[in-house]
Amino acid sequence: MKLVIATGNAGKMQELREMLGPLGFTLLSLSDAGLSSPEEPFATFQENADLKARDAARSGMWALGDDSGLCVDALDGAPGVHSARYAPTDVERRAKLLQALRDVPYERRGAHFFCAMTLAAPRFGAGSDRGRPSAAEVRLFRAEGRVDGRIVRTERGTNGFGYDPLFEPTETPGRTIAELPSDDKNRLSHRGRALERLRPLLTQLAKDGDL
């Protein structure tokens, strides 16, 4: 069964392929499905996740969308929902974050990764446009995931993307997310935890083709 992952982020796509692979879905990125990524205009992760999933499900296929980010205590929760737009590239985003925290001691560098994830199911009604469900006809299933930790002073590790080389989870002291094996990383990550809450629905979907 085909499942659209509502992202154009190659790193996120790779993570979800690893986590969803055992269920047997054929995973399509937005570009694979001939779709474009919508703007993320909202102030909450959940609203943005809903928008992405709902928009992708209008293709007539089931869709999984998430909005996630890094929230740093000393920066009043920034970059938060603007994590992907904090600077133009991953390298620049990490450099900007380190600069913002340059005078903050380790004990005050607390942070957490947060993920809002939405699984969207298309339903077709009388108002459907040329075989595409309208936004109102899309059912949504939601889950959240969070992992707490601290921001380290220098980048460490290569098994990740985004802010992973700077984030040291509370559960793995001395190792950043990017220093963990993929299985451990996916198990404790914010995205992995959100996905685990949706796993029963996804397992049923993979088995029956509907919910």
XYZ file of C-alpha atoms in Angstrom:
211
model
C 0.000 0.000 0.000
C 1.203 3.508 -0.830
C 1.652 6.088 1.925
C 2.643 9.676 1.156
C 5.140 11.190 3.583
C 4.364 14.905 3.486
C 7.939 16.130 3.400
C 10.684 17.201 1.060
C 13.360 16.659 3.721
C 15.640 13.785 2.693
C 16.844 13.160 6.255
C 13.326 12.914 7.612
C 12.350 10.661 4.726
C 15.238 8.300 5.486
C 14.282 8.089 9.164
C 10.694 7.235 8.331
C 11.757 4.633 5.771
C 13.772 2.934 8.519
C 10.916 3.081 11.029
C 8.065 2.176 8.685
C 9.926 -0.326 6.501
C 8.861 -3.420 8.485
C 5.175 -2.602 7.931
C 5.486 -3.045 4.171
C 4.308 0.335 2.917
C 5.522 1.834 -0.319
C 6.557 5.262 0.914
C 6.354 8.264 -1.383
C 7.849 11.678 -0.706
C 5.940 14.731 -1.883
C 8.038 14.872 -5.051
C 7.503 11.139 -5.663
C 3.761 11.761 -5.504
C 3.949 14.843 -7.738
C 2.975 17.149 -4.878
C 4.451 20.356 -3.538
C 5.087 21.330 0.048
C 2.626 23.835 1.515
C 3.665 26.857 3.538
C 3.771 26.380 7.326
C 1.901 29.471 8.513
C 0.801 28.381 11.967
C 2.267 29.040 15.414
C 1.873 25.444 16.647
C 3.459 22.198 15.518
C 0.091 20.435 15.470
C -1.589 22.914 13.150
C 1.298 22.696 10.702
C 1.328 18.878 10.836
C -2.417 18.787 10.170
C -2.025 21.139 7.207
C 0.739 19.056 5.620
C -1.066 15.749 6.070
C -4.438 17.083 4.951
C -2.959 18.706 1.861
C -1.129 15.519 0.838
C -4.204 13.331 1.459
C -6.131 15.341 -1.089
C -4.128 13.358 -3.646
C -6.466 10.481 -2.784
C -3.749 8.565 -0.910
C -3.185 8.158 2.809
C -0.623 10.670 4.068
C 1.618 11.125 7.072
C 2.714 14.621 8.003
C 4.727 15.931 10.887
C 5.985 19.230 12.131
C 8.848 19.100 14.544
C 11.530 21.282 15.984
C 14.031 22.086 18.689
C 12.916 24.185 21.651
C 15.724 25.681 23.741
C 14.938 26.830 27.281
C 17.492 29.671 27.358
C 16.015 31.042 24.104
C 12.427 31.035 25.389
C 11.580 27.992 23.261
C 13.227 29.150 20.051
C 13.781 28.167 17.338
C 10.611 26.068 17.887
C 8.237 25.985 14.921
C 10.797 28.036 12.997
C 13.533 25.383 13.417
C 13.737 24.610 9.704
C 13.767 28.327 8.849
C 16.176 29.481 11.565
C 18.860 29.867 8.879
C 19.165 28.744 5.217
C 21.055 25.443 5.756
C 21.604 22.833 8.464
C 25.209 23.986 8.900
C 24.144 27.610 9.279
C 21.310 26.717 11.638
C 23.663 24.855 13.964
C 26.206 27.681 13.836
C 23.532 30.259 14.637
C 22.304 28.209 17.586
C 25.802 27.805 19.020
C 26.377 31.531 18.655
C 23.127 32.323 20.452
C 24.172 30.062 23.353
C 27.858 30.982 23.435
C 27.648 32.509 26.940
C 25.128 30.050 28.392
C 26.623 27.502 30.839
C 25.982 23.794 30.343
C 23.519 23.517 33.202
C 21.290 26.122 31.542
C 21.408 24.633 28.040
C 18.308 22.509 28.485
C 16.225 21.814 25.387
C 13.774 19.372 23.901
C 12.844 18.073 20.489
C 9.086 17.989 19.859
C 7.115 16.306 17.084
C 3.443 16.579 16.191
C 2.468 13.854 13.730
C -0.756 13.508 11.759
C -2.009 10.560 9.730
C -4.602 11.684 7.188
C -7.168 9.443 5.540
C -8.923 10.569 2.334
C -12.658 10.124 2.087
C -14.541 10.756 -1.107
C -17.921 12.432 -1.061
C -20.302 14.204 -3.372
C -18.225 17.372 -3.182
C -15.013 15.753 -4.309
C -13.174 17.546 -7.086
C -12.297 15.263 -10.002
C -11.733 12.262 -7.786
C -9.809 14.239 -5.142
C -11.286 14.533 -1.656
C -11.907 18.010 -0.339
C -10.051 19.191 2.752
C -13.239 18.767 4.798
C -13.442 15.102 3.777
C -10.063 14.146 5.205
C -9.981 12.311 8.565
C -7.066 13.030 10.878
C -5.337 10.856 13.489
C -2.813 12.645 15.726
C 0.123 11.804 17.989
C 2.957 13.655 19.722
C 6.501 12.806 20.782
C 9.118 14.569 22.880
C 12.690 13.948 23.992
C 14.494 16.106 26.562
C 18.196 16.893 26.706
C 20.814 19.628 26.403
C 22.675 21.502 23.690
C 26.384 20.658 23.621
C 29.112 23.167 22.778
C 30.530 21.451 19.679
C 29.016 19.246 17.001
C 29.454 15.503 17.497
C 28.373 12.587 15.317
C 27.307 12.055 11.723
C 24.248 9.788 12.005
C 21.601 12.444 11.746
C 20.592 15.772 10.262
C 19.435 19.172 11.388
C 20.310 19.855 15.010
C 21.076 16.204 15.870
C 24.874 16.719 16.275
C 24.207 19.356 18.964
C 21.518 17.595 21.001
C 22.431 15.257 23.853
C 19.358 13.364 25.112
C 18.931 12.901 28.855
C 18.778 9.124 28.279
C 22.180 8.994 26.565
C 24.543 11.233 28.552
C 27.810 11.835 26.714
C 26.332 11.018 23.281
C 24.415 13.259 20.927
C 21.525 12.009 18.817
C 23.909 11.947 15.836
C 26.299 9.617 17.704
C 23.669 6.922 18.294
C 23.101 3.827 16.127
C 20.021 4.221 13.946
C 17.915 1.757 15.966
C 18.600 3.627 19.221
C 18.129 6.998 17.582
C 14.787 6.051 16.066
C 13.575 4.465 19.301
C 14.085 7.493 21.541
C 13.694 10.359 19.084
C 10.708 12.699 19.182
C 9.653 11.445 15.747
C 10.071 7.813 16.749
C 7.967 8.322 19.866
C 5.159 10.022 17.952
C 5.216 7.295 15.332
C 5.076 4.594 17.994
C 1.762 6.028 19.187
C 0.389 5.769 15.637
C 1.860 2.311 15.042
C -1.352 0.355 15.881
C -3.288 2.396 13.307
C -0.531 2.085 10.723
C -0.265 -1.673 11.297
C -3.992 -2.057 10.711
C -3.808 0.178 7.654
C -0.961 -1.865 6.199
C -2.901 -5.071 6.821
C -6.410 -4.043 5.721
C -5.840 -1.076 3.430
C -8.202 1.122 5.469
C -9.241 2.067 8.992
